Amino acid sequence: MKKVIISPSILNCDYFHLATEVEKIIASGATWMHFDVMDGHFVPNISIGNMFLEKIAPSINLVKDVHIMVCDPLKFVEKFAKAGADYLTFHLETYRDINKINKTIDLIHAHKMKAGLSIKPKTKVEKVFPFLEKLDLVLFMSVNPGQGGQSFIPEVLDKIATLKAEIKRRNLSTLISVDGGINDQTAPKCIASGADVLVVGSYLFQSEDFASEYKKLM
Ligand code: DX5
Ligand code: ZN
């Protein structure tokens, strides 16, 4: 049975002690780290950007799983490639024109990154089907994007199962990732529905013992 990948999100971490927070991620055995980029337009808040990633990426030997919640993501692909992103995941809802979605996926690949497509809780899972052959990852938002520490939206579980069936039917290796409100209760439900990656922020960074809580997610 393939082990689930945990991708700790630093959105709600203690930025004043960032190095210590990253050491907690490494000590827990995590191999991924999730960066939530917000532009204040696609989502109401502004968080971190490409320059932040560029400054810390060289010191971090983890898979840099970058989730850009930004308008017009095409404009940012090269910047995040230069900054050191390994996975670059953008939102389907940013473009009505499917050619632009395809163009963004192709540009991510042209910059030697893995391409992810994220959908909000209200977006139907079938909307990602036309792009599935090209996608390395699909990120399901299990909260409305824009901030950490929200409650898990259980309707995402059926979407995960539907996509898992489609990936199997097409014999693809696209990863399914889930982001928002993941904890020791919601993690097993996501895994049972077919999730391969779990993005976890508050549950880990606001816990007394990061490593022991991390183990409960597997
Ligand atoms: C929402 C963010 C959060 C963050 C993790 O836009 O994407 O989901 O990664 O949040 P929590 O604290 O719910 O794990
Ligand atoms: Zn995220």
Tab-separated table of C-alpha atoms and ligand atoms in Angstrom:
chain	number	residue	atom	x	y	z
A	1	MET	CA	0.000	0.000	0.000
A	2	LYS	CA	1.613	3.268	-1.151
A	3	LYS	CA	2.222	5.631	1.789
A	4	VAL	CA	0.462	8.997	1.663
A	5	ILE	CA	2.730	12.048	1.148
A	6	ILE	CA	2.332	14.796	3.759
A	7	SER	CA	3.081	18.314	2.486
A	8	PRO	CA	3.248	20.655	5.528
A	9	SER	CA	2.029	24.158	4.674
A	10	ILE	CA	3.933	27.024	6.316
A	11	LEU	CA	1.017	29.446	5.805
A	12	ASN	CA	0.239	29.537	9.542
A	13	CYS	CA	3.707	28.747	10.867
A	14	ASP	CA	5.792	30.948	13.206
A	15	TYR	CA	7.591	33.052	10.579
A	16	PHE	CA	9.755	34.672	13.249
A	17	HIS	CA	11.308	31.231	13.792
A	18	LEU	CA	11.038	29.929	10.234
A	19	ALA	CA	14.265	27.893	10.315
A	20	THR	CA	13.042	26.080	13.445
A	21	GLU	CA	9.685	25.422	11.774
A	22	VAL	CA	11.402	23.957	8.699
A	23	GLU	CA	13.576	21.793	10.949
A	24	LYS	CA	10.351	20.394	12.470
A	25	ILE	CA	9.177	19.443	8.972
A	26	ILE	CA	12.470	17.679	8.242
A	27	ALA	CA	12.630	15.961	11.655
A	28	SER	CA	9.098	14.579	11.182
A	29	GLY	CA	10.245	12.723	8.058
A	30	ALA	CA	8.254	14.854	5.610
A	31	THR	CA	9.785	15.058	2.135
A	32	TRP	CA	7.512	17.840	0.785
A	33	MET	CA	6.841	21.433	1.881
A	34	HIS	CA	3.783	23.414	0.737
A	35	PHE	CA	4.051	27.127	-0.080
A	36	ASP	CA	0.742	28.993	-0.219
A	37	VAL	CA	1.149	32.035	-2.461
A	38	MET	CA	-1.700	34.548	-2.346
A	39	ASP	CA	-1.987	37.795	-4.372
A	40	GLY	CA	-4.835	39.591	-2.575
A	41	HIS	CA	-6.887	39.485	-5.812
A	42	PHE	CA	-7.716	35.826	-6.570
A	43	VAL	CA	-8.066	35.408	-2.799
A	44	PRO	CA	-8.559	38.258	-0.294
A	45	ASN	CA	-5.205	37.856	1.530
A	46	ILE	CA	-1.606	38.453	0.494
A	47	SER	CA	0.884	35.854	1.819
A	48	ILE	CA	4.321	35.003	0.386
A	49	GLY	CA	5.713	35.300	-3.163
A	50	ASN	CA	8.413	34.133	-5.549
A	51	MET	CA	11.117	36.272	-3.929
A	52	PHE	CA	10.434	34.660	-0.531
A	53	LEU	CA	10.760	31.186	-2.088
A	54	GLU	CA	13.904	32.186	-4.005
A	55	LYS	CA	15.606	33.268	-0.790
A	56	ILE	CA	14.909	30.072	1.171
A	57	ALA	CA	14.763	27.385	-1.522
A	58	PRO	CA	18.559	26.809	-1.701
A	59	SER	CA	18.584	25.916	2.028
A	60	ILE	CA	15.648	23.519	1.843
A	61	ASN	CA	16.166	19.961	0.664
A	62	LEU	CA	12.427	19.166	0.378
A	63	VAL	CA	10.075	18.927	-2.605
A	64	LYS	CA	8.829	22.500	-3.042
A	65	ASP	CA	5.104	22.097	-3.576
A	66	VAL	CA	4.007	25.597	-4.592
A	67	HIS	CA	0.292	26.493	-4.637
A	68	ILE	CA	-0.278	29.831	-6.373
A	69	MET	CA	-3.636	31.407	-5.566
A	70	VAL	CA	-3.091	34.261	-8.020
A	71	CYS	CA	-4.857	35.856	-11.004
A	72	ASP	CA	-3.209	35.334	-14.416
A	73	PRO	CA	-0.817	32.548	-13.281
A	74	LEU	CA	0.810	32.478	-16.746
A	75	LYS	CA	2.661	35.641	-15.688
A	76	PHE	CA	4.270	33.847	-12.719
A	77	VAL	CA	5.450	30.514	-14.142
A	78	GLU	CA	8.956	31.654	-15.054
A	79	LYS	CA	9.346	33.530	-11.736
A	80	PHE	CA	8.532	30.427	-9.694
A	81	ALA	CA	10.739	28.228	-11.864
A	82	LYS	CA	13.616	30.646	-11.174
A	83	ALA	CA	12.670	30.633	-7.479
A	84	GLY	CA	13.060	26.850	-7.284
A	85	ALA	CA	9.534	25.401	-7.327
A	86	ASP	CA	9.326	21.658	-8.002
A	87	TYR	CA	5.515	21.435	-8.313
A	88	LEU	CA	3.655	24.542	-9.473
A	89	THR	CA	-0.097	24.320	-8.921
A	90	PHE	CA	-2.444	27.038	-10.197
A	91	HIS	CA	-6.225	27.427	-10.096
A	92	LEU	CA	-8.556	26.352	-12.903
A	93	GLU	CA	-10.871	29.227	-11.944
A	94	THR	CA	-8.302	31.814	-13.056
A	95	TYR	CA	-9.079	31.411	-16.769
A	96	ARG	CA	-12.370	30.930	-18.702
A	97	ASP	CA	-10.353	30.151	-21.858
A	98	ILE	CA	-9.212	26.491	-21.719
A	99	ASN	CA	-6.377	27.350	-24.127
A	100	LYS	CA	-4.846	29.483	-21.383
A	101	ILE	CA	-5.103	26.580	-18.912
A	102	ASN	CA	-3.316	24.350	-21.425
A	103	LYS	CA	-0.745	27.076	-22.148
A	104	THR	CA	0.006	27.434	-18.431
A	105	ILE	CA	0.446	23.662	-17.970
A	106	ASP	CA	2.731	23.514	-21.023
A	107	LEU	CA	4.789	26.486	-19.779
A	108	ILE	CA	5.207	24.858	-16.349
A	109	HIS	CA	6.549	21.744	-18.045
A	110	ALA	CA	8.760	23.802	-20.356
A	111	HIS	CA	10.360	25.206	-17.179
A	112	LYS	CA	11.058	21.653	-15.923
A	113	MET	CA	8.482	21.768	-13.113
A	114	LYS	CA	5.620	19.406	-12.409
A	115	ALA	CA	2.193	20.879	-13.208
A	116	GLY	CA	-0.698	20.923	-10.767
A	117	LEU	CA	-4.240	22.210	-11.228
A	118	SER	CA	-6.334	23.187	-8.201
A	119	ILE	CA	-10.099	23.564	-7.897
A	120	LYS	CA	-12.140	25.313	-5.233
A	121	PRO	CA	-14.738	23.395	-3.188
A	122	LYS	CA	-17.633	24.537	-5.410
A	123	THR	CA	-15.918	23.682	-8.742
A	124	LYS	CA	-17.052	20.363	-10.279
A	125	VAL	CA	-14.340	17.691	-10.483
A	126	GLU	CA	-15.208	16.968	-14.141
A	127	LYS	CA	-13.780	20.420	-15.017
A	128	VAL	CA	-10.222	19.013	-14.647
A	129	PHE	CA	-10.872	15.978	-16.884
A	130	PRO	CA	-9.912	17.736	-20.178
A	131	PHE	CA	-6.416	18.445	-18.746
A	132	LEU	CA	-5.826	15.204	-16.868
A	133	GLU	CA	-3.446	13.578	-19.374
A	134	LYS	CA	-1.043	16.523	-18.927
A	135	LEU	CA	-1.330	16.966	-15.157
A	136	ASP	CA	1.156	15.654	-12.613
A	137	LEU	CA	-1.149	16.631	-9.726
A	138	VAL	CA	-4.696	17.769	-9.014
A	139	LEU	CA	-5.153	19.784	-5.812
A	140	PHE	CA	-8.608	19.674	-4.245
A	141	MET	CA	-9.350	22.614	-1.939
A	142	SER	CA	-11.195	21.246	1.077
A	143	VAL	CA	-11.606	24.815	2.340
A	144	ASN	CA	-12.252	28.034	0.437
A	145	PRO	CA	-8.779	29.250	-0.535
A	146	GLY	CA	-7.398	32.315	1.183
A	147	GLN	CA	-6.443	31.370	4.716
A	148	GLY	CA	-5.401	28.485	6.948
A	149	GLY	CA	-7.177	27.105	10.014
A	150	GLN	CA	-10.620	26.642	8.397
A	151	SER	CA	-12.919	23.602	8.768
A	152	PHE	CA	-12.782	20.715	6.298
A	153	ILE	CA	-15.574	20.642	3.667
A	154	PRO	CA	-16.566	16.913	3.467
A	155	GLU	CA	-18.140	17.196	-0.016
A	156	VAL	CA	-14.559	17.031	-1.333
A	157	LEU	CA	-14.408	13.284	-0.528
A	158	ASP	CA	-16.751	12.292	-3.391
A	159	LYS	CA	-14.728	14.486	-5.765
A	160	ILE	CA	-11.527	12.690	-4.743
A	161	ALA	CA	-13.133	9.271	-5.337
A	162	THR	CA	-14.518	10.351	-8.732
A	163	LEU	CA	-11.127	11.597	-9.893
A	164	LYS	CA	-9.345	8.505	-8.551
A	165	ALA	CA	-11.666	6.308	-10.643
A	166	GLU	CA	-11.018	8.440	-13.746
A	167	ILE	CA	-7.227	8.322	-13.214
A	168	LYS	CA	-7.393	4.516	-12.868
A	169	ARG	CA	-9.698	4.221	-15.914
A	170	ARG	CA	-7.196	6.163	-18.026
A	171	ASN	CA	-4.225	4.381	-16.387
A	172	LEU	CA	-2.590	7.692	-15.443
A	173	SER	CA	-0.199	8.459	-12.573
A	174	THR	CA	-1.596	11.895	-11.696
A	175	LEU	CA	-1.322	12.580	-7.947
A	176	ILE	CA	-4.397	13.647	-5.981
A	177	SER	CA	-3.655	16.232	-3.281
A	178	VAL	CA	-6.073	17.732	-0.715
A	179	ASP	CA	-5.592	21.073	1.000
A	180	GLY	CA	-7.368	22.609	3.967
A	181	GLY	CA	-8.644	21.452	7.343
A	182	ILE	CA	-6.599	18.244	7.260
A	183	ASN	CA	-6.103	16.661	10.702
A	184	ASP	CA	-6.061	13.226	12.369
A	185	GLN	CA	-9.847	12.913	11.742
A	186	THR	CA	-10.080	14.097	8.143
A	187	ALA	CA	-6.801	12.590	6.876
A	188	PRO	CA	-7.986	8.925	6.955
A	189	LYS	CA	-11.175	9.887	5.069
A	190	CYS	CA	-9.147	11.584	2.317
A	191	ILE	CA	-6.787	8.609	2.078
A	192	ALA	CA	-9.709	6.147	1.898
A	193	SER	CA	-11.227	8.242	-0.935
A	194	GLY	CA	-7.984	8.078	-2.925
A	195	ALA	CA	-5.753	10.990	-1.892
A	196	ASP	CA	-2.003	10.597	-2.504
A	197	VAL	CA	-0.875	13.893	-0.905
A	198	LEU	CA	-2.234	15.755	2.132
A	199	VAL	CA	-1.454	19.454	2.637
A	200	VAL	CA	-1.456	20.126	6.368
A	201	GLY	CA	-0.892	23.496	8.020
A	202	SER	CA	-2.501	24.476	11.310
A	203	TYR	CA	-2.911	20.936	12.661
A	204	LEU	CA	0.858	20.458	12.600
A	205	PHE	CA	2.229	23.950	13.252
A	206	GLN	CA	-0.202	24.715	16.060
A	207	SER	CA	0.376	21.395	17.807
A	208	GLU	CA	2.535	20.803	20.907
A	209	ASP	CA	4.429	17.955	19.217
A	210	PHE	CA	4.747	18.278	15.414
A	211	ALA	CA	6.430	14.879	14.908
A	212	SER	CA	3.907	12.852	16.902
A	213	GLU	CA	0.902	14.590	15.278
A	214	TYR	CA	2.552	14.019	11.890
A	215	LYS	CA	2.632	10.265	12.540
A	216	LYS	CA	-1.128	10.253	13.235
A	217	LEU	CA	-1.793	11.431	9.660
A	218	MET	CA	-0.320	8.363	7.955
B	1	DX5	C1	-5.846	27.874	1.942
B	1	DX5	C2	-4.489	27.252	2.150
B	1	DX5	C3	-4.586	26.373	3.403
B	1	DX5	C4	-3.284	25.857	3.917
B	1	DX5	C5	-3.472	24.799	4.994
B	1	DX5	O1	-5.813	28.780	0.910
B	1	DX5	O2	-4.110	26.527	1.004
B	1	DX5	O3	-5.437	25.327	3.104
B	1	DX5	O4	-2.619	25.286	2.882
B	1	DX5	O5	-4.454	25.157	5.836
B	1	DX5	P1	-4.829	24.384	7.170
B	1	DX5	O6	-4.333	25.265	8.269
B	1	DX5	O7	-6.309	24.227	7.088
B	1	DX5	O8	-4.114	23.039	7.168
B	2	ZN	ZN	-2.377	25.424	-0.358
